[in-house]
Amino acid sequence: MTIDEPLNTAIAHHQAGRLAQAEQIYRKILRQQPNHPAALYLLGRVAAQTGYLDHAATLLARATIIDPANADCLGVLGEVFEQLNRMDDALAAYRAAVAIRPDWVEVLNNLGHLLLLSGRAGEAIDAYQSALRHRPDLAETHSNLAEAFRSQSRMYESADAARTAIRLRPDMPAAHGNLGNALHALGQYEEAIDCHRAAIRLDPQFIDAWNNLALALAALRRYDEAADAYRAALRITPNPAYGEIMTNLGAMLVAMDRIDEACDAYRDAIRVRPDYVHAHSNLGNALREQGLIDEAIESFRASIRLRPDYVLGHSNLLFALHFHPEVTNEQLLAEHRAWARQHADPLTRPAAAVHANSRDPERRLRIGFISPDLRDHPIGRFMLPLLEHLDRERVEVICYSAAKRADDITRRLRELSAHWRDTIGLPDATVADQIRADAVDVLIDLSLHSAGNALLAFARRPAPVQVTWLGYAGTSGMMAMDFRLTDPHLDPPGSDNNYSERSLRLPRTYWCYAAPPEAPADVAAPPAQSAGHVTFGCLNQFSKVSAPARRAWTRILQSVPNSRLILHALPGRHRERIAAEFAAAGVEPQRIEWIDKLPIADYLATYHRIDIALDPFPYNGGTTTCDALWMGVPVITLAGARATARAGASILSNVTLEELIATNHDDYVRIATDLAADAPRLSQLRETMRQRMRTSPLMDAASFAVDFETVIRRAWRD
């Protein structure tokens, strides 16, 4: 009897599900012919089907050595390796299988799935698209392709792929979920909500759909509905997903200004998933909001230790370091250069620096501005007066906006731009390609390492001249960023070594301020006249309120009898901590007043109740200082050792109030206490401050635009 006859009998048993009988015959064949490729392959399949994966891998691997052209064997071997979590081996087996059978769509799908899990989304897209060339009607593959596009931030393509999947199979929950995720990233929240609800109707146990529904509802500030969705997700979630959902819940609680509960949620997420980097980074941001800078920095460092390529956590660390009173300029620069070496500089290749732009030094320049904050935000408000006064015969403005919501300021900025590109949801590489296609001459970053930055687009050097400005007066650390804008007060001579870029000094001021239309029409009299006591205030974000600043404020309150202090901070335990700190120094709790986040008109009106504003340090106010001055309130500042610690000095120098600039802590306390005792001076400053602002370089938008064009032209010539 030949081998074929028992082999066919075994195969019949195998196909009928009689695995024990099939196995017995396969083993008998292999005793006679130990290297029989078909028997090895089929016995390997039996081992895989009965759960003996290591044995299956051994048999199948032997079979592929004997018969390397057996695509079926390679495909099964890939599945076994995948179940054994031997991902590199699985990828190799799948690749070998499709090299023999390029039209094997099942293995192409497996290959794409595995590549996507491995973070190789570009290769996954290639695998899925190869499968669809052979079978364009595969709804599941279109849905998987949508997920792969989304992981590369190619949101429009993701949405198209998901819609195709839904058209082919309207009852597929994953396709509706993938469409909802893409629409969310594009800022189309209502449509995303509809998609996630459709996915949940099809599969009420779809954890991701509940979670993503909550995210979309929270984006529209429908917090009660979002909380219900989170609770539904948490009821059905296994531990691995619990950490992600708790982190998202924490982010919603932050948006609701419930900072303590947010921190608890992040810590709960970390307890369940200690390796979830987003929970560590989000906790760091929440701790920074509470003024707990050391703890915030440690959280950011934890996220980087877990995942050294985690760009967001690393940028969050750099931003937080500016708030720490003991971090030196040398340490800051070293940390920024380390970020650039890890994330940005490897993207900057010599070939990328070649641009086709005309080198004519005097021609009309195409200037690009890129930001997520071209909206009702300090960045958008500072940009308006500049764009209103730029010489359109000398410059052409192109804005790249990643703002999630358009508002009146967005619309006005758009009107003032020659071209407007919405970049929300686009990957940095795509944004860089668009900038290069637009032939931008000078590209200006308005974020640095703050939220939503596009520094990795700059790393690809899409423009011949690249500049950072306005996000905050720091450094990127990158090889690809050529210049940073500053002014002589922010960066006096001798400070240029603090930055990786060349410093270009605007001759007078870094800021171009326009009075907020919501501001009260008139400045009130000094509140001390009616209250009978002096009120100090700091309405900056609380992360800027360092321990050294609080110690100086304590001394001021001790020196000015019955004085009060108004502070802005979100509600939470940090208020109690700071109140106890003041009380321990002899400042009664009733002398400290806290205010929440307010609408801008109410925030500005709060200055009617403040006699003297205290600028925090080492990270000074910028917009807040200008707002205080516009409302007639003098600001006491301490000039520090770096630009973010000299914003107050720059602004006060531009309104010729240098006498309010301190050079050390004792000087800061003295200036504040002396001014508090000088009622006539307080009254005179209050009455004249708006005129002082109107006639200062801070509000001379026409001259600022000329200064801006001049330094940008100088950068272009260089």
XYZ file of C-alpha atoms in Angstrom:
718
model
C 0.000 0.000 0.000
C 1.371 3.434 -0.958
C 1.573 6.404 1.367
C -1.149 8.171 -0.608
C -3.891 5.780 0.462
C -3.459 6.162 4.277
C -2.802 9.884 3.805
C -6.134 10.293 2.027
C -7.842 8.316 4.797
C -6.242 10.558 7.418
C -7.299 13.664 5.537
C -10.883 12.388 5.431
C -10.820 11.858 9.207
C -9.289 15.317 9.612
C -11.928 17.023 7.497
C -14.677 15.199 9.409
C -13.296 16.463 12.716
C -12.006 13.059 13.853
C -8.659 14.533 14.889
C -7.427 11.604 17.020
C -7.823 9.129 14.156
C -6.181 11.536 11.696
C -3.296 12.149 14.092
C -2.699 8.410 14.537
C -2.379 7.870 10.779
C -0.173 11.000 10.245
C 2.204 9.687 12.941
C 2.284 6.227 11.329
C 3.219 7.790 7.982
C 5.979 9.824 9.634
C 7.431 6.696 11.274
C 7.875 5.326 7.771
C 8.898 8.649 6.164
C 10.024 11.117 8.888
C 10.327 13.979 6.404
C 7.050 13.522 4.570
C 6.072 17.207 4.050
C 2.300 16.735 3.790
C 2.129 14.525 6.897
C 4.285 16.976 8.864
C 2.104 19.887 7.767
C -1.176 18.131 8.521
C 0.018 16.777 11.879
C 1.099 20.330 12.679
C -2.406 21.516 11.919
C -3.862 18.899 14.243
C -1.480 20.008 16.997
C -2.545 23.621 16.444
C -6.229 22.672 16.516
C -5.823 20.747 19.776
C -3.879 23.528 21.489
C -0.361 22.071 21.388
C 1.080 25.233 19.856
C 4.780 24.717 20.546
C 4.616 21.211 19.026
C 2.629 22.596 16.081
C 5.252 25.272 15.471
C 8.019 22.652 15.450
C 6.191 20.383 12.987
C 5.138 23.177 10.654
C 8.603 24.730 10.662
C 10.085 21.328 9.678
C 7.509 21.056 6.907
C 8.400 24.471 5.473
C 12.097 23.578 5.430
C 11.337 20.427 3.450
C 8.760 22.109 1.184
C 9.373 25.903 1.248
C 6.770 26.432 -1.499
C 3.874 25.190 0.666
C 1.985 28.471 1.163
C -0.742 26.743 3.199
C 1.827 25.504 5.693
C 3.382 28.967 5.978
C -0.011 30.544 6.553
C -0.880 28.168 9.392
C 2.618 28.552 10.832
C 2.084 32.321 10.918
C -1.164 31.861 12.857
C 0.559 29.548 15.359
C 3.450 31.960 15.861
C 0.935 34.777 16.383
C -0.864 32.771 19.086
C 2.517 32.119 20.719
C 3.177 35.876 20.642
C 6.220 35.295 18.431
C 5.309 38.284 16.293
C 8.497 38.594 14.253
C 8.303 34.904 13.326
C 4.607 35.277 12.474
C 5.332 38.250 10.223
C 8.067 36.307 8.431
C 5.752 33.322 7.866
C 2.904 35.487 6.550
C 5.250 37.366 4.230
C 6.619 34.106 2.864
C 3.079 32.796 2.315
C 1.905 35.823 0.319
C 5.143 35.848 -1.668
C 4.040 32.430 -2.973
C 0.329 33.282 -3.160
C 0.017 37.064 -3.620
C -3.792 36.805 -3.887
C -4.274 35.075 -0.517
C -6.454 37.753 1.038
C -6.929 35.981 4.392
C -3.182 35.952 5.045
C -2.835 39.516 3.746
C -5.455 40.519 6.313
C -3.590 38.646 9.049
C -0.372 40.307 7.966
C -1.994 43.754 8.027
C -3.485 43.145 11.470
C -0.151 42.055 12.883
C 1.712 44.983 11.327
C -0.835 47.397 12.773
C -0.444 45.857 16.241
C 3.323 46.207 15.850
C 3.012 49.936 15.164
C 3.905 49.593 11.470
C 0.776 51.210 10.109
C 2.256 52.125 6.732
C 3.091 48.488 5.976
C -0.317 47.417 7.310
C -1.985 49.776 4.844
C 0.018 48.201 2.007
C -1.115 44.712 3.092
C -4.783 45.685 3.357
C -4.710 47.490 0.010
C -3.102 44.416 -1.598
C -5.948 42.275 -0.275
C -8.537 44.739 -1.604
C -6.993 44.742 -5.073
C -7.898 41.056 -5.239
C -11.185 41.268 -3.308
C -12.606 44.834 -3.220
C -15.814 43.555 -1.586
C -14.174 42.633 1.757
C -15.934 44.880 4.233
C -13.785 43.794 7.179
C -10.615 44.682 5.298
C -11.955 48.155 4.470
C -12.742 48.612 8.171
C -9.250 47.452 9.145
C -7.808 49.829 6.563
C -9.781 52.670 8.185
C -8.142 51.861 11.513
C -4.684 51.785 9.926
C -5.237 55.162 8.241
C -6.388 56.600 11.564
C -3.246 55.411 13.330
C -1.297 57.479 10.796
C -3.618 60.481 11.345
C -4.887 60.161 7.751
C -8.411 60.913 8.894
C -10.121 61.712 5.612
C -8.874 58.441 4.093
C -9.895 56.628 7.293
C -13.422 58.003 7.038
C -13.679 56.999 3.351
C -12.517 53.435 4.080
C -14.979 53.099 6.978
C -17.862 54.374 4.821
C -17.008 51.770 2.179
C -17.068 49.041 4.840
C -20.468 50.235 6.076
C -21.848 50.307 2.529
C -20.722 46.705 2.039
C -21.844 45.544 5.501
C -24.149 47.955 7.348
C -24.300 45.583 10.349
C -20.563 45.765 11.185
C -20.072 47.544 14.556
C -16.312 48.045 14.062
C -16.847 49.944 10.799
C -19.283 52.367 12.442
C -16.834 52.797 15.310
C -13.923 53.471 12.966
C -15.963 56.077 11.085
C -16.881 57.703 14.396
C -13.214 57.839 15.443
C -12.168 59.499 12.180
C -14.989 62.046 12.342
C -14.113 62.839 15.964
C -10.503 63.552 14.995
C -11.815 65.868 12.271
C -13.871 67.809 14.823
C -17.223 66.488 13.521
C -18.471 65.490 16.954
C -22.223 65.228 16.314
C -21.636 62.887 13.386
C -19.147 60.877 15.466
C -21.765 60.472 18.212
C -24.248 59.079 15.680
C -21.653 56.545 14.481
C -20.766 55.343 17.978
C -24.440 55.005 18.901
C -24.967 52.931 15.733
C -22.059 50.672 16.730
C -23.526 50.218 20.224
C -26.956 49.346 18.832
C -25.302 46.588 16.837
C -23.140 45.432 19.755
C -24.106 46.693 23.246
C -20.894 45.103 24.644
C -18.644 47.154 22.320
C -16.385 48.756 24.950
C -14.479 51.008 22.548
C -17.711 52.422 21.143
C -18.948 53.354 24.639
C -15.596 54.921 25.447
C -15.398 56.870 22.190
C -19.023 57.953 22.495
C -18.122 59.444 25.873
C -15.143 61.258 24.337
C -17.304 62.818 21.614
C -20.001 63.845 24.102
C -17.362 65.385 26.368
C -15.939 67.343 23.420
C -19.387 68.967 23.100
C -19.474 69.505 26.894
C -22.411 67.131 27.263
C -20.774 65.876 30.413
C -23.723 64.088 32.041
C -24.281 61.962 28.932
C -20.541 61.333 28.669
C -20.416 60.178 32.291
C -23.234 57.700 31.588
C -21.279 56.321 28.617
C -18.118 55.967 30.690
C -20.049 54.137 33.412
C -21.459 51.755 30.793
C -17.958 51.095 29.458
C -16.501 50.507 32.918
C -19.226 47.976 33.762
C -18.215 45.726 30.868
C -14.520 46.429 30.494
C -11.663 44.008 31.192
C -8.617 45.341 33.019
C -6.468 46.241 29.969
C -9.145 48.629 28.666
C -10.028 49.914 32.147
C -6.859 52.029 32.310
C -7.629 53.780 29.025
C -11.243 54.473 29.967
C -10.314 55.818 33.406
C -7.710 58.078 31.746
C -10.329 59.433 29.347
C -12.700 59.952 32.264
C -9.943 61.889 33.999
C -9.516 64.132 30.961
C -13.248 64.878 31.003
C -13.091 65.710 34.704
C -10.269 68.155 33.955
C -12.470 69.798 31.331
C -15.154 70.076 34.016
C -12.577 71.698 36.369
C -12.867 68.741 38.779
C -9.120 68.398 39.113
C -8.969 66.252 42.268
C -11.324 63.659 40.820
C -9.290 63.691 37.616
C -6.091 62.927 39.516
C -7.872 60.089 41.335
C -9.037 58.682 37.982
C -5.524 58.846 36.518
C -4.049 57.144 39.577
C -6.719 54.451 39.355
C -5.820 53.927 35.702
C -2.133 53.608 36.609
C -2.972 51.143 39.400
C -4.657 48.844 36.879
C -2.280 49.556 33.985
C 1.078 50.780 35.338
C 2.494 50.869 31.796
C -0.198 53.150 30.312
C 1.850 56.195 29.341
C -1.106 58.481 28.640
C -2.306 58.109 32.237
C 1.106 59.147 33.563
C 1.308 62.128 31.200
C -2.256 63.278 31.904
C -1.610 62.983 35.631
C 1.458 65.164 35.117
C -0.632 67.853 33.431
C -3.201 67.768 36.244
C -0.485 67.997 38.903
C 1.062 70.958 37.068
C -2.340 72.691 37.117
C -2.279 72.263 40.903
C 1.153 73.828 41.197
C 2.767 70.469 42.104
C 5.627 70.882 39.656
C 8.023 68.300 41.143
C 5.309 65.643 41.099
C 4.268 66.636 37.578
C 7.829 66.340 36.302
C 8.150 62.867 37.837
C 4.918 61.755 36.124
C 6.194 62.966 32.753
C 9.529 61.225 33.313
C 7.650 58.020 34.207
C 5.829 58.139 30.861
C 9.146 58.559 29.022
C 10.824 55.730 30.932
C 7.961 53.466 29.887
C 8.107 54.583 26.260
C 11.167 56.586 25.190
C 9.509 57.437 21.833
C 6.493 59.068 23.562
C 6.708 62.538 22.001
C 3.739 64.078 23.834
C 4.928 63.089 27.300
C 8.424 64.331 26.500
C 7.142 67.706 25.266
C 4.954 67.989 28.376
C 8.083 67.481 30.485
C 9.932 70.281 28.685
C 7.052 72.692 29.150
C 6.754 71.839 32.866
C 10.461 72.423 33.489
C 9.963 76.142 32.776
C 7.795 76.397 35.909
C 10.413 74.925 38.245
C 12.318 77.602 40.178
C 15.502 75.528 40.490
C 15.918 74.405 36.862
C 18.816 76.268 35.275
C 19.052 77.555 31.723
C 21.776 75.007 31.038
C 19.552 72.165 32.222
C 16.654 73.450 30.130
C 18.724 73.569 26.969
C 20.188 70.111 27.609
C 16.696 68.635 28.100
C 15.432 70.279 24.912
C 18.381 69.008 22.905
C 17.744 65.504 24.281
C 14.116 65.728 23.100
C 15.272 66.813 19.652
C 17.839 63.993 19.384
C 15.156 61.450 20.286
C 12.230 62.698 18.210
C 13.037 65.504 15.761
C 16.627 65.579 14.515
C 16.465 62.063 12.977
C 13.737 63.423 10.669
C 15.941 66.291 9.510
C 17.953 65.066 6.564
C 20.322 67.165 4.441
C 18.263 66.482 1.314
C 15.204 67.950 3.009
C 16.909 71.325 3.200
C 16.883 71.768 -0.580
C 14.005 74.004 -1.623
C 12.981 75.389 -4.986
C 12.024 78.821 -3.585
C 13.517 81.806 -5.380
C 16.499 83.212 -3.446
C 15.644 86.830 -4.306
C 16.175 88.654 -0.973
C 13.703 91.471 -1.695
C 10.769 89.694 -3.311
C 7.351 89.248 -1.744
C 7.640 86.551 0.924
C 5.205 83.739 1.585
C 4.966 83.504 5.381
C 3.269 80.515 6.979
C 1.918 80.462 10.543
C 1.088 77.112 12.138
C -0.873 76.630 15.364
C -3.769 74.769 17.004
C -4.762 78.053 18.682
C -5.869 80.306 15.813
C -9.096 80.961 17.705
C -10.344 82.738 20.839
C -7.094 82.088 22.667
C -4.140 84.348 23.587
C -2.363 83.209 20.404
C -5.325 84.080 18.202
C -5.826 87.424 19.955
C -2.169 88.423 19.600
C -2.163 87.375 15.935
C -5.141 89.516 14.932
C -3.528 92.973 15.122
C -0.421 91.698 13.334
C -2.335 90.210 10.396
C -4.488 93.336 10.179
C -1.396 95.501 9.595
C 1.013 93.391 7.545
C 1.924 94.892 4.174
C 0.259 92.578 1.648
C 2.521 93.872 -1.110
C 5.529 92.624 0.826
C 4.171 89.431 2.385
C 1.602 86.762 1.593
C 0.114 85.001 4.626
C -0.725 81.295 4.753
C -2.201 79.896 7.967
C -2.146 76.227 8.970
C -4.793 75.775 11.629
C -5.401 72.698 13.788
C -8.102 74.460 15.826
C -10.842 71.959 16.645
C -13.545 74.610 16.619
C -13.817 77.755 14.548
C -15.024 80.943 16.240
C -15.199 84.629 15.389
C -11.445 85.098 15.801
C -10.785 82.071 13.576
C -13.044 83.518 10.908
C -11.370 86.944 11.111
C -7.885 85.413 10.873
C -9.043 83.393 7.898
C -10.283 86.552 6.157
C -6.878 88.157 6.716
C -4.975 85.210 5.200
C -4.236 84.741 1.526
C -4.576 80.981 2.048
C -5.970 78.904 4.908
C -5.247 75.224 5.470
C -7.163 73.209 8.054
C -4.668 70.653 9.342
C -6.680 69.044 12.130
C -6.265 65.275 12.030
C -3.394 65.392 9.530
C -0.080 63.682 10.362
C 3.002 65.888 10.660
C 4.481 64.418 7.485
C 1.368 65.378 5.500
C 1.370 68.887 6.966
C 5.026 69.222 5.993
C 4.243 68.084 2.444
C 1.470 70.687 2.187
C 3.783 73.460 3.405
C 6.414 72.462 0.872
C 3.779 72.337 -1.884
C 2.674 75.852 -0.877
C 6.277 77.050 -1.373
C 6.353 78.768 2.018
C 9.474 80.885 2.429
C 9.350 81.498 6.176
C 7.420 79.111 8.418
C 6.552 80.332 11.920
C 5.716 78.038 14.834
C 3.292 79.505 17.397
C 3.384 76.682 19.974
C 6.834 75.363 20.869
C 6.268 72.424 23.250
C 2.763 73.409 24.342
C -0.290 71.295 23.516
C -1.043 70.491 19.889
C 2.334 71.595 18.544
C 3.554 70.622 15.073
C 7.272 70.535 15.799
C 7.710 67.226 13.985
C 6.429 68.929 10.834
C 9.183 71.538 11.303
C 11.682 68.715 11.850
C 11.112 67.675 8.238
C 12.191 71.200 7.178
C 9.350 72.006 4.775
C 10.421 75.673 4.471
C 13.865 77.194 3.884
C 13.580 79.488 6.939
C 11.884 78.310 10.148
C 11.120 80.467 13.173
C 9.419 80.020 16.546
C 7.472 82.815 18.214
C 4.615 83.588 20.568
C 3.812 80.144 22.008
C 6.227 81.078 24.788
C 9.688 82.606 24.725
C 11.755 79.417 24.870
C 13.579 77.034 22.578
C 12.673 73.992 20.497
C 16.055 72.273 20.863
C 15.857 71.278 17.175
C 18.415 71.467 14.388
C 15.636 72.370 11.949
C 14.439 75.495 13.784
C 16.612 78.367 12.589
C 15.460 81.390 14.568
C 13.405 82.429 17.579
C 11.808 85.845 17.913
C 12.384 87.740 21.126
C 13.008 91.331 22.257
C 15.831 93.169 24.090
C 14.047 92.952 27.447
C 13.249 89.236 27.285
C 16.762 88.408 26.158
C 19.366 91.010 27.079
C 22.849 90.691 25.566
C 24.618 87.533 26.688
C 21.548 85.290 26.778
C 21.753 83.837 23.273
C 23.492 80.648 24.433
C 20.307 79.593 26.223
C 18.705 78.491 22.948
C 19.371 76.117 20.066
C 18.093 78.755 17.588
C 19.541 82.135 16.691
C 17.699 84.890 18.549
C 16.113 87.567 16.367
C 15.191 90.563 18.503
C 12.128 92.584 17.658
C 13.364 96.103 18.486
C 10.734 96.979 21.102
C 8.288 94.250 22.094
C 7.558 90.564 21.645
C 3.794 91.113 21.964
C 1.212 93.048 19.991
C -1.766 93.539 22.290
C -5.304 94.530 21.375
C -7.812 95.447 24.069
C -10.347 92.626 24.477
C -13.760 93.745 23.202
C -15.271 92.185 26.345
C -13.341 94.567 28.622
C -15.386 97.060 30.686
C -15.454 100.462 29.021
C -14.078 102.259 32.062
C -11.429 101.658 34.671
C -12.748 101.626 38.232
C -11.274 103.641 41.076
C -8.738 101.821 43.264
C -10.808 99.385 45.340
C -8.795 100.277 48.464
C -10.586 103.632 48.537
C -13.904 101.977 49.387
C -12.755 98.680 50.919
C -10.428 100.233 53.469
C -7.664 97.750 52.660
C -5.333 96.989 49.767
C -6.122 93.952 47.612
C -3.374 92.152 45.750
C -4.168 89.659 43.036
C -2.749 87.061 40.668
C -5.128 85.769 37.987
C -2.529 83.694 36.145
C -2.933 79.950 35.768
C -2.038 78.407 39.097
C 0.811 76.289 37.674
C 2.860 79.515 37.579
C 2.466 80.121 41.321
C 5.750 78.695 42.619
C 6.768 78.207 46.244
C 9.267 81.142 46.110
C 6.498 83.393 44.736
C 4.155 82.326 47.545
C 6.836 83.063 50.129
C 7.272 86.551 48.700
C 3.503 87.099 48.720
C 3.348 85.958 52.332
C 5.915 88.592 53.264
C 3.918 91.239 51.387
C 0.690 90.326 53.193
C 2.549 90.355 56.506
C 3.924 93.817 55.706
C 0.641 95.365 54.555
C -1.838 95.171 57.465
C -5.309 93.811 56.676
C -4.428 93.378 53.002
C -6.104 90.695 50.885
C -4.967 88.396 48.077
C -7.158 87.142 45.212
C -5.881 84.013 43.472
C -7.164 82.095 40.491
C -7.141 78.304 40.765
C -9.466 75.473 39.901
C -11.355 74.106 42.912
C -9.484 71.311 44.663
C -7.274 70.169 47.479
C -4.458 72.449 46.337
C -6.478 75.439 47.549
C -6.563 73.941 51.042
C -2.845 73.196 50.856
C -1.957 76.766 49.920
C -4.355 78.284 52.463
C -2.710 76.166 55.178
C 0.698 77.324 53.972
C -0.323 80.975 54.314
C -1.943 80.308 57.695
C 1.247 78.685 58.996
C 3.028 81.954 58.150
C 0.452 83.989 60.068
C -1.827 85.022 57.183
C -5.427 84.309 58.187
C -7.460 82.176 55.728
C -10.109 84.906 55.310
C -7.472 87.147 53.709
C -7.143 84.735 50.757
C -9.901 84.627 48.152
C -10.097 82.089 45.358
C -11.822 82.569 42.026
C -12.687 79.864 39.507
C -12.286 79.940 35.751
C -14.530 82.757 34.516
C -15.926 84.027 31.206
C -13.547 86.644 29.871
C -15.827 89.599 30.695
C -16.125 88.448 34.328
C -12.399 87.718 34.512
C -11.580 91.247 33.345
C -14.135 92.758 35.712
C -12.342 91.032 38.607
C -9.558 93.595 38.183
C -12.010 96.217 39.495
C -11.437 94.529 42.866
C -7.612 94.389 42.672
C -5.303 97.287 43.576
C -1.966 95.664 42.690
C -1.283 92.581 40.561
C 1.556 90.268 41.584
C 3.325 88.647 38.662
C 4.271 85.019 39.412
C 7.799 83.727 38.964
C 9.864 82.077 37.574
C 7.232 81.798 34.800
C 5.720 85.257 34.390
C 2.372 86.197 32.983
C 2.074 87.527 29.441
C -1.523 87.998 28.347
C -2.586 88.271 31.985
C -0.118 91.104 32.618
C -1.356 93.021 29.574
C -4.973 92.485 30.679
C -4.212 93.757 34.192
C -2.549 96.884 32.824
C -5.460 97.526 30.447
C -7.775 97.359 33.446
C -5.647 99.991 35.201
C -3.925 97.644 37.639
C -0.152 98.056 38.146
C 1.837 94.812 38.071
C 4.880 94.013 40.226
C 7.298 91.641 38.507
C 10.599 89.941 39.246
C 13.048 89.848 36.320
C 14.567 86.368 36.203
C 17.344 84.609 34.345
C 15.472 83.410 31.250
C 12.934 84.766 28.807
C 9.871 83.159 30.389
C 10.983 84.779 33.654
C 11.350 88.214 32.038
C 7.975 88.640 30.343
C 6.862 91.091 33.023
C 10.075 93.078 32.626
C 9.499 93.301 28.871
C 5.883 94.433 29.174
C 6.510 96.946 31.969
C 9.509 98.387 30.131
C 7.270 99.027 27.153
C 4.841 101.043 29.292
C 7.758 102.869 31.005
C 7.065 101.401 34.436
C 10.552 100.076 35.064
C 10.221 101.057 38.740
C 7.843 98.096 39.156
C 10.512 95.604 37.998
C 12.335 93.874 40.858
C 15.755 92.264 40.587
C 15.512 90.017 43.670
C 12.942 88.755 46.170
C 13.565 91.514 48.723
C 13.196 94.133 45.998
C 9.919 92.522 44.857
C 8.482 92.684 48.391
C 9.676 96.267 48.889
C 8.188 97.564 45.626
C 4.816 95.946 46.398
C 4.641 97.199 49.989
C 5.786 100.708 49.063
C 3.180 100.978 46.315
C 0.465 99.652 48.634
C 1.259 102.495 51.032
C 1.118 105.164 48.325
C -2.591 105.756 47.692
C -2.051 108.823 45.443
C 0.364 106.864 43.235
C -2.078 103.951 42.996
C -4.840 106.333 41.974
C -2.659 108.126 39.424
C -1.523 104.842 37.865
C -5.117 103.635 37.668
C -6.290 106.786 35.916
C -3.463 106.903 33.361
C -2.768 103.231 32.671
C -4.992 102.836 29.620
C -3.496 105.882 27.976
C -0.059 104.577 28.856
C -0.971 101.278 27.170
C -2.505 102.941 24.091
C 0.633 104.984 23.420
C 3.053 102.108 24.109
C 4.670 99.792 21.586
C 2.424 97.033 22.983
C -0.607 98.496 21.205
C 1.079 100.138 18.220
C 0.082 97.406 15.798
C 1.157 99.281 12.669
C 4.703 99.773 13.964
C 4.825 96.246 15.333
C 3.937 94.884 11.888
C 6.796 96.889 10.346
C 9.189 95.601 13.016
C 7.981 92.050 12.433
C 8.387 92.286 8.657
C 11.857 93.780 9.101
C 13.229 90.984 11.287
C 11.604 88.292 9.137
C 13.124 89.886 6.045
C 16.479 89.910 7.826
C 16.122 86.183 8.539
C 15.281 85.577 4.870
C 18.307 87.561 3.689
C 20.584 85.690 6.085
